[in-house]
CSV table of C-alpha atoms and ligand atoms in Angstrom, one decimal:
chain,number,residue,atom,x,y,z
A,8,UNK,CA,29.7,40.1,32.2
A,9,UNK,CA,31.9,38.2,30.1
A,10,UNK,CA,30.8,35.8,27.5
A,11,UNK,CA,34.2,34.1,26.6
A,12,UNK,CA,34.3,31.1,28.8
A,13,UNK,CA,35.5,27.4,28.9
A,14,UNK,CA,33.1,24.5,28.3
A,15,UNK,CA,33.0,21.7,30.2
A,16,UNK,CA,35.1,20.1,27.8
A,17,UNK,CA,37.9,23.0,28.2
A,18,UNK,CA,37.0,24.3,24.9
A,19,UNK,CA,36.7,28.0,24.9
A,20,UNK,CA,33.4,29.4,23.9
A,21,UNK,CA,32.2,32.8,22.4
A,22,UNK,CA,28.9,32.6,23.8
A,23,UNK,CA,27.6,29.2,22.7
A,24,UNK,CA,29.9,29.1,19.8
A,25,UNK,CA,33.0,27.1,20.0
A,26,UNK,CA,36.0,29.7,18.5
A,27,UNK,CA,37.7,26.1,16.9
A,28,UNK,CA,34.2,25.9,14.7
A,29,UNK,CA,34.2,29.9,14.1
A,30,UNK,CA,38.7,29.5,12.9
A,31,UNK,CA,37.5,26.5,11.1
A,32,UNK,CA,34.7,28.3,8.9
A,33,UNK,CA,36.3,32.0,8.6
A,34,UNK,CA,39.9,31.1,9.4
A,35,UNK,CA,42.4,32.9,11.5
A,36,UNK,CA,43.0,35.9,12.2
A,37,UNK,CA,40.1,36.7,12.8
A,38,UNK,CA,38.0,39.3,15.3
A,39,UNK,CA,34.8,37.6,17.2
A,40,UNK,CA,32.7,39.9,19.2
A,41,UNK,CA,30.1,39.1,21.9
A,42,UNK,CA,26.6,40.6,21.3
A,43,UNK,CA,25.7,39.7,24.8
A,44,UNK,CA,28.7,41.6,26.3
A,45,UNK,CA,28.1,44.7,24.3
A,46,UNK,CA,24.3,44.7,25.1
A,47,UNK,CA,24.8,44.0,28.7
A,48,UNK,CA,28.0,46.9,28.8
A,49,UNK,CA,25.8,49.4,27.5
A,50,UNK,CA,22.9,48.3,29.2
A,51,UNK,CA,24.4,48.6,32.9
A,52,UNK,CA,26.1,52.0,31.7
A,53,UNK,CA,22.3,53.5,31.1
A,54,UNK,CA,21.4,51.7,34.3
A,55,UNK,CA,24.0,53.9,36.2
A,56,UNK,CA,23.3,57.4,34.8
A,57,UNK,CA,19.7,56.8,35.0
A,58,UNK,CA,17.8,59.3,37.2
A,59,UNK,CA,19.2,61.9,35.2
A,60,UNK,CA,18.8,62.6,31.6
A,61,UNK,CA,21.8,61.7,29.5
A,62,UNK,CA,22.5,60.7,26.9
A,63,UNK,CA,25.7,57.6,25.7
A,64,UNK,CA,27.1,58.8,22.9
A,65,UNK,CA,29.8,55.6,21.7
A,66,UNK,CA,32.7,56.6,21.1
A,67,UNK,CA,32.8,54.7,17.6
A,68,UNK,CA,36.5,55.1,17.1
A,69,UNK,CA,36.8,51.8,19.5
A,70,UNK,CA,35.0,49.7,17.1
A,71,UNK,CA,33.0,51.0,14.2
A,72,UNK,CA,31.9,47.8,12.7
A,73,UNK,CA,28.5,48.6,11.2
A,74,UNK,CA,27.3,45.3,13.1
A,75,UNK,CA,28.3,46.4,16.4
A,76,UNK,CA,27.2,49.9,15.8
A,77,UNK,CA,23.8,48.8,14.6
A,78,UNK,CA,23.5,47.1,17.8
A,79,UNK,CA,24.5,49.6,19.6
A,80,UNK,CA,22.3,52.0,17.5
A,81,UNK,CA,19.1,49.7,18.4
A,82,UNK,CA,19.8,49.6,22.0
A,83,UNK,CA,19.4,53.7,21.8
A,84,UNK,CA,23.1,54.6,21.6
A,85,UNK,CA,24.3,58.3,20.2
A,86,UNK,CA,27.5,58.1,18.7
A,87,UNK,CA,30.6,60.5,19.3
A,88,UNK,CA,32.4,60.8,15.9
A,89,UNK,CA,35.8,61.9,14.9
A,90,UNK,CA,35.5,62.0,10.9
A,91,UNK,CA,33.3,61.9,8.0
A,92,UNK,CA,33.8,58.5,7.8
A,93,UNK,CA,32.7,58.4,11.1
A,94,UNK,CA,29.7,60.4,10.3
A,95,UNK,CA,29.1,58.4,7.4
A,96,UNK,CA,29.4,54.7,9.2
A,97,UNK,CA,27.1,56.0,11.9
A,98,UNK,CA,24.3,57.5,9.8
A,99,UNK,CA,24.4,54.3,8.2
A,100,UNK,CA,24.1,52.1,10.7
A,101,UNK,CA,20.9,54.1,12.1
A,102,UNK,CA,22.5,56.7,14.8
A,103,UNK,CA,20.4,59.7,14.8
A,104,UNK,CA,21.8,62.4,13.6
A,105,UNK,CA,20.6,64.1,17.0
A,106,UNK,CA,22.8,61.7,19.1
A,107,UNK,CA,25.8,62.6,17.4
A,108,UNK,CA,28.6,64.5,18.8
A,109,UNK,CA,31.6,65.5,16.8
A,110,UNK,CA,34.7,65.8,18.6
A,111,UNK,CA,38.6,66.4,17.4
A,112,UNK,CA,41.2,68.8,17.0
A,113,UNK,CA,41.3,68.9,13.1
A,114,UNK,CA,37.7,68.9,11.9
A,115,UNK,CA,38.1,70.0,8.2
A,116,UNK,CA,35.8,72.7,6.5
A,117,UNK,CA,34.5,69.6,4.3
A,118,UNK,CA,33.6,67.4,7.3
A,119,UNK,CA,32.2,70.3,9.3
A,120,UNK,CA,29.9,70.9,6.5
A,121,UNK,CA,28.6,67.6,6.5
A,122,UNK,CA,28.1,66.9,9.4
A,123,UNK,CA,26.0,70.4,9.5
A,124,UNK,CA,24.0,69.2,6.9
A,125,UNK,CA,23.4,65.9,8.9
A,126,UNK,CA,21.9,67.9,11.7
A,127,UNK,CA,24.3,66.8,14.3
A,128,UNK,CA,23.4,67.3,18.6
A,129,UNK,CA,26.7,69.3,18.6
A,130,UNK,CA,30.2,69.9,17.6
A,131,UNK,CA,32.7,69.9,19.9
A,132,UNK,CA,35.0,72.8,19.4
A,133,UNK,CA,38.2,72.3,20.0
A,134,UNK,CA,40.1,75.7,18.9
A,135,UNK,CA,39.0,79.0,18.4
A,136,UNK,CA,39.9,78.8,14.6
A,137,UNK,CA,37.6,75.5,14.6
A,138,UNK,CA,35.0,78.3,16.0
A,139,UNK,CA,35.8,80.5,13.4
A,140,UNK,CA,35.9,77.8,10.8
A,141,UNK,CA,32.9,76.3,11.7
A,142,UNK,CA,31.0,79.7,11.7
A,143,UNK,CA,31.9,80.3,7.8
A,144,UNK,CA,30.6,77.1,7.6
A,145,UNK,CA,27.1,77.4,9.4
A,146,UNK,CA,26.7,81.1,7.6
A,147,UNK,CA,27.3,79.5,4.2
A,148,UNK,CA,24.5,77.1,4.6
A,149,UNK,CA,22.4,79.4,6.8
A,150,UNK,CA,22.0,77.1,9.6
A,151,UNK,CA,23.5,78.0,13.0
A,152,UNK,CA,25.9,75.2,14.1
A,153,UNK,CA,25.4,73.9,17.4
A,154,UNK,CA,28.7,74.2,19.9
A,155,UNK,CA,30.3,72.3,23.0
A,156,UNK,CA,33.0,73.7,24.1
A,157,UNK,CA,35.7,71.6,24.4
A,158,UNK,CA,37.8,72.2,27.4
A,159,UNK,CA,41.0,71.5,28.8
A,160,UNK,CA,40.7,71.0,32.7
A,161,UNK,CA,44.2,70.4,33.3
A,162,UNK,CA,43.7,66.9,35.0
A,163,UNK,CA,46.7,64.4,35.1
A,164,UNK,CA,44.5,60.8,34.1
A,165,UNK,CA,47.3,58.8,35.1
A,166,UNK,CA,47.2,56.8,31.9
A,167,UNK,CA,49.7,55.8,29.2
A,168,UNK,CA,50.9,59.5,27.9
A,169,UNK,CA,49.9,58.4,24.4
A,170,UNK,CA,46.4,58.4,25.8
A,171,UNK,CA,45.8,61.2,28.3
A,172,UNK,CA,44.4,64.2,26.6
A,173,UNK,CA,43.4,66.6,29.4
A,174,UNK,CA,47.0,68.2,30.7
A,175,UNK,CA,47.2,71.6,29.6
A,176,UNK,CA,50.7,70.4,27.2
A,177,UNK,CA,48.0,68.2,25.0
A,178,UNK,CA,46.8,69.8,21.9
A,179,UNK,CA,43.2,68.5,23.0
A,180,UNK,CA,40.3,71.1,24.0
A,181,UNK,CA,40.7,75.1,24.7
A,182,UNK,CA,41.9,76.0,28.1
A,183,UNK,CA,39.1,75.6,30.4
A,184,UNK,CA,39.8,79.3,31.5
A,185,UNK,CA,39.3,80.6,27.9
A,186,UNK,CA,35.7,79.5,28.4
A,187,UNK,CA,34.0,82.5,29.2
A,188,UNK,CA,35.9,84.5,26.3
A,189,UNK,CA,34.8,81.6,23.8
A,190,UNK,CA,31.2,81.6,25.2
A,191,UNK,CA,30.9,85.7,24.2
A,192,UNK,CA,32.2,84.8,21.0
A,193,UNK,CA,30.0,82.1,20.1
A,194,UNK,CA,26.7,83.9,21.6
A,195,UNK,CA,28.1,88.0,19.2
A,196,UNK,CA,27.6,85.0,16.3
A,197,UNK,CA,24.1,84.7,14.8
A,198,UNK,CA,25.8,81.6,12.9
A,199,UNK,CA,26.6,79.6,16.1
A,200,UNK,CA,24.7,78.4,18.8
A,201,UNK,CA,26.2,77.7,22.3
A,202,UNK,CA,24.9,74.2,23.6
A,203,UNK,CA,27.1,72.9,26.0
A,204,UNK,CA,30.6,71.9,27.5
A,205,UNK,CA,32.7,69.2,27.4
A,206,UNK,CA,35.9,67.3,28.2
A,207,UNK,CA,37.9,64.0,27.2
A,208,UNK,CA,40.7,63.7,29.4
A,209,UNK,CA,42.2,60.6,28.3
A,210,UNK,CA,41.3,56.8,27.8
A,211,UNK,CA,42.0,54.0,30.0
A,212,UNK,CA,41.4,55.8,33.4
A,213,UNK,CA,41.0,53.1,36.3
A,214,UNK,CA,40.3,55.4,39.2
A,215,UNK,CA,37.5,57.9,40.0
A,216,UNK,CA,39.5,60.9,41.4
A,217,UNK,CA,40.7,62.4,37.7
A,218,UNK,CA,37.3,62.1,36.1
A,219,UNK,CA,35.6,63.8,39.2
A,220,UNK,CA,37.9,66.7,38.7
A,221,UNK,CA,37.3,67.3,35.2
A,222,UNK,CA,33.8,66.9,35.7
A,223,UNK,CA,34.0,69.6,38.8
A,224,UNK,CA,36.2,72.1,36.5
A,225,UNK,CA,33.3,71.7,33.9
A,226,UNK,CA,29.9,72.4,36.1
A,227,UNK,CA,32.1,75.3,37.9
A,228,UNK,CA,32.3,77.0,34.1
A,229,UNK,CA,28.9,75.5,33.3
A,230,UNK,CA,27.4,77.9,36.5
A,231,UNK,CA,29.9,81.0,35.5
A,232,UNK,CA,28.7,80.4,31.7
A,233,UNK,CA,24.9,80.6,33.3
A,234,UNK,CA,25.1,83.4,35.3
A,235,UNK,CA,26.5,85.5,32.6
A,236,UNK,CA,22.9,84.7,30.9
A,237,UNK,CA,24.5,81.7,28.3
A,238,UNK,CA,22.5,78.4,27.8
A,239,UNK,CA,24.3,75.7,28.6
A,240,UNK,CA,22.3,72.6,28.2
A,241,UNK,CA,24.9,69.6,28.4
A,242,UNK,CA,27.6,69.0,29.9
A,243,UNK,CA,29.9,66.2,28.5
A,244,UNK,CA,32.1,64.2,30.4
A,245,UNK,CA,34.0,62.5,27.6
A,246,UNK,CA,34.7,58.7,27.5
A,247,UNK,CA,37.5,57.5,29.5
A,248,UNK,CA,36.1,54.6,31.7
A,249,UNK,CA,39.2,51.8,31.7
A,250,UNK,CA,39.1,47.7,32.1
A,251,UNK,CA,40.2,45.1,33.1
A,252,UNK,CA,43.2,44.0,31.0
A,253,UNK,CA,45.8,42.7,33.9
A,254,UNK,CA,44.5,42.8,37.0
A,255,UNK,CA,43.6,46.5,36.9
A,256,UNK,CA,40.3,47.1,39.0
A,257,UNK,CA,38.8,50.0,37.3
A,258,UNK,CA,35.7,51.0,39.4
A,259,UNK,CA,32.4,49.6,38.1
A,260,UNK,CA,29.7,52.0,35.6
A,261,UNK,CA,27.8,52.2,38.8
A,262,UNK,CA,29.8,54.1,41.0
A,263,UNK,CA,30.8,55.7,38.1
A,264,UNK,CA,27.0,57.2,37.6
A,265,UNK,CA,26.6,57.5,41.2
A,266,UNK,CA,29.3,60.3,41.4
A,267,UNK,CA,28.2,61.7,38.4
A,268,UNK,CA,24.7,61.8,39.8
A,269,UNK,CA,25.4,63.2,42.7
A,270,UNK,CA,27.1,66.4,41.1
A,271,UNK,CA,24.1,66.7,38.7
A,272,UNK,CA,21.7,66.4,41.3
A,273,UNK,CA,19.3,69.4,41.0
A,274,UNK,CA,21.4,71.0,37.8
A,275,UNK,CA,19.6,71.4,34.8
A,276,UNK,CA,22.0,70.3,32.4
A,277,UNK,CA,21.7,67.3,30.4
A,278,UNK,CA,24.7,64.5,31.0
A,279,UNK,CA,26.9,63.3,27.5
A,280,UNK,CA,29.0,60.7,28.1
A,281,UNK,CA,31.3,58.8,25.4
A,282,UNK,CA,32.7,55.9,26.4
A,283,UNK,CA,34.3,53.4,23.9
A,284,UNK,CA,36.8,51.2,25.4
A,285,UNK,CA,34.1,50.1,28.3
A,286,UNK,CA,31.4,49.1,26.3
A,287,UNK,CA,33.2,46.7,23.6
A,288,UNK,CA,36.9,46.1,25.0
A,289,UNK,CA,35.9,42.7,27.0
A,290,UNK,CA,33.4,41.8,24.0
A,291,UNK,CA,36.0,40.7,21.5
A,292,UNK,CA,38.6,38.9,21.1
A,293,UNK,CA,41.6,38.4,18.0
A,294,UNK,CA,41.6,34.3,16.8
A,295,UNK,CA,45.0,33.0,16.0
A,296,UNK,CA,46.4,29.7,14.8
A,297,UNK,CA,50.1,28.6,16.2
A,298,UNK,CA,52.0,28.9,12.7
A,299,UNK,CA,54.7,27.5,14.8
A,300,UNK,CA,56.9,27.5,18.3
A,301,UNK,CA,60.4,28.8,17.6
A,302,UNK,CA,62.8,27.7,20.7
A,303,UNK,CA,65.8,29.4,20.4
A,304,UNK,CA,69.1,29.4,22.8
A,305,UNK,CA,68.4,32.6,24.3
A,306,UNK,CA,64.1,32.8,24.3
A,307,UNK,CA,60.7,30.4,23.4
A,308,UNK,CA,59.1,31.7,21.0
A,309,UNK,CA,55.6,30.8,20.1
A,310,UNK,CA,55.0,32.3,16.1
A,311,UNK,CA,51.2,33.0,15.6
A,312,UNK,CA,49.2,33.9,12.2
A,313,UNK,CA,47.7,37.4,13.9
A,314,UNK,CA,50.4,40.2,13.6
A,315,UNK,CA,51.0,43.9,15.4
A,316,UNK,CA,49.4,44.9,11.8
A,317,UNK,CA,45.9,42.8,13.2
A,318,UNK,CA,46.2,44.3,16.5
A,319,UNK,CA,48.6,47.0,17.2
A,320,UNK,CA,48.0,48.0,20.7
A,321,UNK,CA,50.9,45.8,22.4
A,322,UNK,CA,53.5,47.4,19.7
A,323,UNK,CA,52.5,50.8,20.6
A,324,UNK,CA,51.4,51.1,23.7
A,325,UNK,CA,53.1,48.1,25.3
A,326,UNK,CA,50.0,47.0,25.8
A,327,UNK,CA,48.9,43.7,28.4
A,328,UNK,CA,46.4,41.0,26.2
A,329,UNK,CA,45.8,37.9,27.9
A,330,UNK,CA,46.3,35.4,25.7
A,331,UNK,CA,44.0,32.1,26.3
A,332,UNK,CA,44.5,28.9,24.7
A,333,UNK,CA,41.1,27.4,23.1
A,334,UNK,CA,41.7,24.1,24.5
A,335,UNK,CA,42.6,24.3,28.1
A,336,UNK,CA,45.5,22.4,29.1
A,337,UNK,CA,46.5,21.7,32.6
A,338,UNK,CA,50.3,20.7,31.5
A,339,UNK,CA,52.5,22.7,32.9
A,340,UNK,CA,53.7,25.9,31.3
A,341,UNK,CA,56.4,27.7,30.2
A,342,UNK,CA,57.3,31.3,29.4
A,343,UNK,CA,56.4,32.3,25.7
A,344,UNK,CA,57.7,35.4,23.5
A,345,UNK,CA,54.5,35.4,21.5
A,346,UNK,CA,55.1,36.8,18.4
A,347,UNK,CA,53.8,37.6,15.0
A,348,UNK,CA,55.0,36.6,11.6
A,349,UNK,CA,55.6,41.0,10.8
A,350,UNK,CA,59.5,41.7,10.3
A,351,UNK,CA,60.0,44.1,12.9
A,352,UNK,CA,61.3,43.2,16.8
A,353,UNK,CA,58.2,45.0,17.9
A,354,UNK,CA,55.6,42.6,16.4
A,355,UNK,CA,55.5,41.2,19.9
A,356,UNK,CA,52.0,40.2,22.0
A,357,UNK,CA,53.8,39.1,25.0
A,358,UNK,CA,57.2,38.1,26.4
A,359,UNK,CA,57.9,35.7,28.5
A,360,UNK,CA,53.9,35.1,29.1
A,361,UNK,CA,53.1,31.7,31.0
A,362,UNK,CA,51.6,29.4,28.4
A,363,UNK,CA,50.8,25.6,28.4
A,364,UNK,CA,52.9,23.5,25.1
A,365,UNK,CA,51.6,24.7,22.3
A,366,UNK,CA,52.1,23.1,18.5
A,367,UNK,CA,51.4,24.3,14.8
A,368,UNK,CA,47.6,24.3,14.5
A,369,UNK,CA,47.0,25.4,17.9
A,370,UNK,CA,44.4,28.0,18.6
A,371,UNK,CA,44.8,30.9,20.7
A,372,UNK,CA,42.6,33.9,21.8
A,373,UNK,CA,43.9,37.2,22.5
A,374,UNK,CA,41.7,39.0,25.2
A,375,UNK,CA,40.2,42.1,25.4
A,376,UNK,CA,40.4,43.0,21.9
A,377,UNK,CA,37.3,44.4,21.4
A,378,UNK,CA,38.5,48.0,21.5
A,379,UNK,CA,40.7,49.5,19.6
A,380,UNK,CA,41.4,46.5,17.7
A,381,UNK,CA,40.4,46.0,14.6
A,382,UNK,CA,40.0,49.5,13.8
A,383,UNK,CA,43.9,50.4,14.4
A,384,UNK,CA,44.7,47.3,12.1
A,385,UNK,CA,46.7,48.2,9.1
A,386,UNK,CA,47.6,46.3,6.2
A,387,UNK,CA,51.7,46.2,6.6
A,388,UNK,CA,53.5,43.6,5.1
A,389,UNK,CA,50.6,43.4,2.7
A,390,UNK,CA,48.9,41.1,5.2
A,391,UNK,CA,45.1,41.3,4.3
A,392,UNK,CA,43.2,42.9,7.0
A,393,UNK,CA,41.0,39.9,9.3
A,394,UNK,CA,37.3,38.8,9.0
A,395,UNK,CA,35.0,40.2,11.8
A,396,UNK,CA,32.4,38.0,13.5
A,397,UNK,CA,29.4,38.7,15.5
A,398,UNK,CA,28.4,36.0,18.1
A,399,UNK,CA,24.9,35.6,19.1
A,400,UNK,CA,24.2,33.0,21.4
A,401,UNK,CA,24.4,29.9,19.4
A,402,UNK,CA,24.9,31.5,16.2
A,403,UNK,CA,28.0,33.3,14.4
A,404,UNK,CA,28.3,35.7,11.3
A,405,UNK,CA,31.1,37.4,9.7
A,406,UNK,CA,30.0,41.0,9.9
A,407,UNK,CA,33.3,41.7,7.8
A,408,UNK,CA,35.1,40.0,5.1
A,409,UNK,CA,38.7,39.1,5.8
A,410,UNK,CA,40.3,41.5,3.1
A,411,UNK,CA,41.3,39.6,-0.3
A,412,UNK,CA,44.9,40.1,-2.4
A,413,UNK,CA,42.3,42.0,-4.5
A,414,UNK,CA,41.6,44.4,-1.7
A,415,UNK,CA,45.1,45.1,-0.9
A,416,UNK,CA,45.9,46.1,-4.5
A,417,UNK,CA,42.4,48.1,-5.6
A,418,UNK,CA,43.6,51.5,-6.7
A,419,UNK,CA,46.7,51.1,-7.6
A,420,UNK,CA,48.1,51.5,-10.8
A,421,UNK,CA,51.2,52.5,-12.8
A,422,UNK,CA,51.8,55.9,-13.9
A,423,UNK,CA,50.4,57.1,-17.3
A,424,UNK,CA,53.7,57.6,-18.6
A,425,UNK,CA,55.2,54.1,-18.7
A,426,UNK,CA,53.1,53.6,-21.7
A,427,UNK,CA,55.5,55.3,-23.6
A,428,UNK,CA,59.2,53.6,-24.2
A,429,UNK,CA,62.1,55.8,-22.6
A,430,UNK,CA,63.5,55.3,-26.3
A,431,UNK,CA,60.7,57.9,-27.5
A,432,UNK,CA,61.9,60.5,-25.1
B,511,LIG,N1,35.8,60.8,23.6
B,511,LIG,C1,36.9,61.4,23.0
B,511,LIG,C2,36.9,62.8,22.6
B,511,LIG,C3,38.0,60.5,22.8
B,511,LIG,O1,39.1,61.0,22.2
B,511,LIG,C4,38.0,59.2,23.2
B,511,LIG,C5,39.1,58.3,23.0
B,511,LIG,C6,36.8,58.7,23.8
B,511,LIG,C7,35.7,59.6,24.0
B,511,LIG,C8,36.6,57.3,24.2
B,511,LIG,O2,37.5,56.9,25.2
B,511,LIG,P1,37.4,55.5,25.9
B,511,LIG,O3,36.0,55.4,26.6
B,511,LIG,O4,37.5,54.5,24.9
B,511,LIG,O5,38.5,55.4,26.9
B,511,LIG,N2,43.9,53.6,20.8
B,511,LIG,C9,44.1,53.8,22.3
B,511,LIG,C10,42.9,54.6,22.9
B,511,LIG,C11,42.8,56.0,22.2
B,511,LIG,C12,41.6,56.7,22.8
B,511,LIG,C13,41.3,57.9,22.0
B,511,LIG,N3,40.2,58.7,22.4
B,511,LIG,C14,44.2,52.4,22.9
B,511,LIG,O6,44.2,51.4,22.2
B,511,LIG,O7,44.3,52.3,24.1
C-alpha cells in the first residue's frame, strides 16, 4: 500500500503530512519515509510465510536508519547484516542478536569476532577460508560459531549484472556442489556448528521462476546434507523480492510465500528470508527544490538541489525514479533532463522525463527511494549528506540530521610536520 498520495488540493502528501510543510521545516534534500508503508510491507510479508516457521531477517543494507530499524525491530523483524557497523546499528536499535544473520564475502577476523560475542542466529559462510577463519575465531573464544552455508546455485536472476549474485562467475556463496565437502568440514570441527543453508541470488528479481530454482537447488542439498546425518535447521532464501519502479509487475509477497510454502510443506527446516528492497523501497521518497530550469538549444534541463551524491542509484545503475511534482499540475508537459547541481554528465535522474513547467522553488519528489537511498549517499562535492524523516500519520520527525560543514570536515587535519618552517629543514 502506498502512502504518498495527492490531496484533494493536488498537494502531495506523505501520509497526512504535506512534503511542502516537511521541505519547509527540514529543507531539501531531504529523505521522508512512510511508517505505514514499512509496517504494512513487512506485515503482509509475515502474512505470506505464515504456516511455516520463518523467520524475516531485513536486509538492513537497504535502509539502516535506526528509526526505520527500530520499527522494524518492534514489529519482530531479525536483521541480515553485512558489517560491524551493521551489527552495531542493529543491536542498537533492539534486533536480537538471535535474529541476526551475517552474510558477505569479506567478513574480517575483527567483525567475525564480534559478532560471535553478540551471539548471532548464524553466519553465513561464504568461502572456505571464511570457514577456516571463522573457526580460529570461535576456538579463540571457546564458543562454537554457528554456520549457513552460503551457496551458489547457479541461477541467472535476470537482473541488472551489478546486482545478480547467484551465477557461478560472481564471487558470492561456495558452489552449491562443494556443499557436502564443506558440511564434513564444518561437522570434523568441535569449533563450528552446522545450522543451515542459504542463498542470495541477486536483488531486484520481478519474476518467480529464478527464486524457485535457487530455492529447489537448496532443499535438494538440504535432504543430501540430512541423509548423511548433518542438521540442517534453516534454510535461507536470501532477499531478492523486486518492485515497482516503472511499470515492472513483480509478483506480490503472497504468491511469493505460497511457493515457498508449498516446497516447505512437511520439511522440517525453519524458512530465513532477507528481503530489503520490498519492505522500504516504496516507503520513501528523496525531497527536492527546483534550483532552477536550464533550456538549452539542444535539451531542457530542469537543475534540482538533490544530486547522484543524495541518491546514486540512477548514476550507477541507470536506474528508473519517478519523479512527482508536489503540486499537481494539469498544464501540459514537456520532456525534462533532470539533473543535479554535481559536476559530472552522469549526475542525471532522468532524461527526457515528461514533466509539467516547473520554476525555481518548485518541489519535486523522487519515488521509490526508500531503498538503497540514503544509505549509498556519499558526500562528493562536499555536499552535506540530507536530513531523514519519519512520517507518522499526521506527524513528522527528522530521524537524521542533514549533515553540517562541521560534519564534512571532523577528522581532518594537517600533517604534524607543517608546524615546522621548510627553512628549518
Ligand atoms: N541478502 C543478501 C545476502 C544481499 O546481498 C542482499 C542485497 C539482500 C539480502 C537484499 O536484497 P533485496 O531484498 O533488497 O533485493 N544497491 C542495489 C542493490 C544491491 C543489493 C545487494 N544485496 C540497488 O540499489 O539496486
Amino acid at each position: 500500500m502506498f502512502h504518498f498520495a495527492y490531496d484533494e488540493d493536488g498537494q502531495l502528501r506523505a501520509e497526512e503530512v504535506l512534503l511542502e510543510t516537511i521541505a519547509a521545516r527540514v529543507g531539501t534534500p531531504c529523505y521522508v519515509y512512510s511508517t505505514a508503508t514499512i509496517e504494512r510491507h513487512y506485515r503482509v510479508y509475515e502474512e505470506a510465510l505464515n504456516g511455516h516457521p520463518h523467520l524475516i531477517c531485513y536486509a538492513m543494507k537497504a535502509n539502516s536508519c535506526g528509526a526505520v530499524l527500530s520499527l522494524l525491530a518492534k514489529k519482530g523483524a531479525g536483521a541480515d547484516i553485512v558489517s560491524e557497523g551493521e551489527l552495531h546499528r542493529s543491536l542498537r536499535a533492539g534486533v536480537p542478536a538471535d535474529k541476526i544473520v551475517f552474510s558477505g564475502v569479506g567478513k574480517t577476523g575483527g567483525e567475525l569476532e564480534a559478532a560471535l560475542r553478540a551471539g548471532i542466529l548464524a553466519f553465513n559462510v561464504e568461502s572456505e577460508a571464511e570457514l577456516d577463519e571463522l573457526s580460529a575465531v570461535a576456538l579463540g573464544l571457546g564458543s562454537p560459531a554457528p554456520v549457513s552455508l552460503r551457496v551458489n546455485p547457479d541461477v541467472d536472476p535476470a537482473t541488472h549484472p551489478y546486482i545478480a549474485t547467484g551465477l557461478s562467475e560472481s564471487k558470492f556463496g561456495v558452489p552449491i556442489t562443494d556443499g557436502p565437502r564443506l558440511a564434513r568440514r564444518v561437522a570434523e570441527d568441535p569449533s563450528l556448528r552446522l545450522v543451515g543453508i542459504d542463498c542470495h541470488i541477486g536483488s531486484q528479481i520481478v519474476t518467480l521462476p529464478p527464486l524457485m530454482e535457487a530455492l529447489d537447488s537448496v532443499l535438494v542439498l538440504a535432504d543430501e546434507l540430512r541423509a548423511s546425518g548433518h542438521p540442517v535447521e534453516h534454510v535461507d532464501v536470501g532477499g531478492g523480492l523486486g518492485i515497482p519502479y516503472e511499470g515492472e509487475a513483480p509478483p506480490h509477497p503472497s504468491e511469493f510465500g505460497a511457493a515457498v510454502r508449498a516446497r516447505m510443506s512437511g520439511r522440517p527446516e525453519k524458512v530465513i528470508v532477507e528481503p530489503g528492497r520490498v519492505i522500504v523501497g516504496n516507503a520513501g521518497i528523496l525531497l527536492s527544490r527546483v534550483v532552477h530550469p536550464k533550456p538549452t538549444p539542444s535539451r531542457r534541463f530542469l537543475v534540482i538541489d538533490a544530486a547522484m551524491n543524495d541518491l546514486l542509484r540512477p548514476a550507477l545503475y541507470q536506474a528508473f525514479h519517478d519523479i512527482w511534482p508536489v503540486r499537481r499540475s494539469e498544464a501540459a508537459r514537456d520532456p525534462y533532463d533532470v539533473v543535479g547541481p554535481v559536476c559530472e554528465s552522469g549526475d542525471t535522474f532522468a532524461k527526457g522525463r515528461a514533466l509539467p513547467p516547473l520554476v525555481r522553488g518548485d518541489l519535486v519528489a523522487l519515488m521509490s527511494a526508500g531503498a538503497y537511498g540514503f544509505v549509498m549517499s556519499s558526500a562528493y562535492n562536499s555536499r552535506p549528506r540530507p536530513a531523514e524523516v519519519l512520517v507518522s500519520g499526521d506527524r513528522f520527525a527528522v530521524v537524521r540530521d542533514r549533515e553540517s560543514i562541521e560534519d564534512l570536515i571532523r577528522g581532518e587535519r594537517l600533517p604534524p610536520w607543517w608546524d615546522d618552517s621548510e627553512e628549518q629543514r
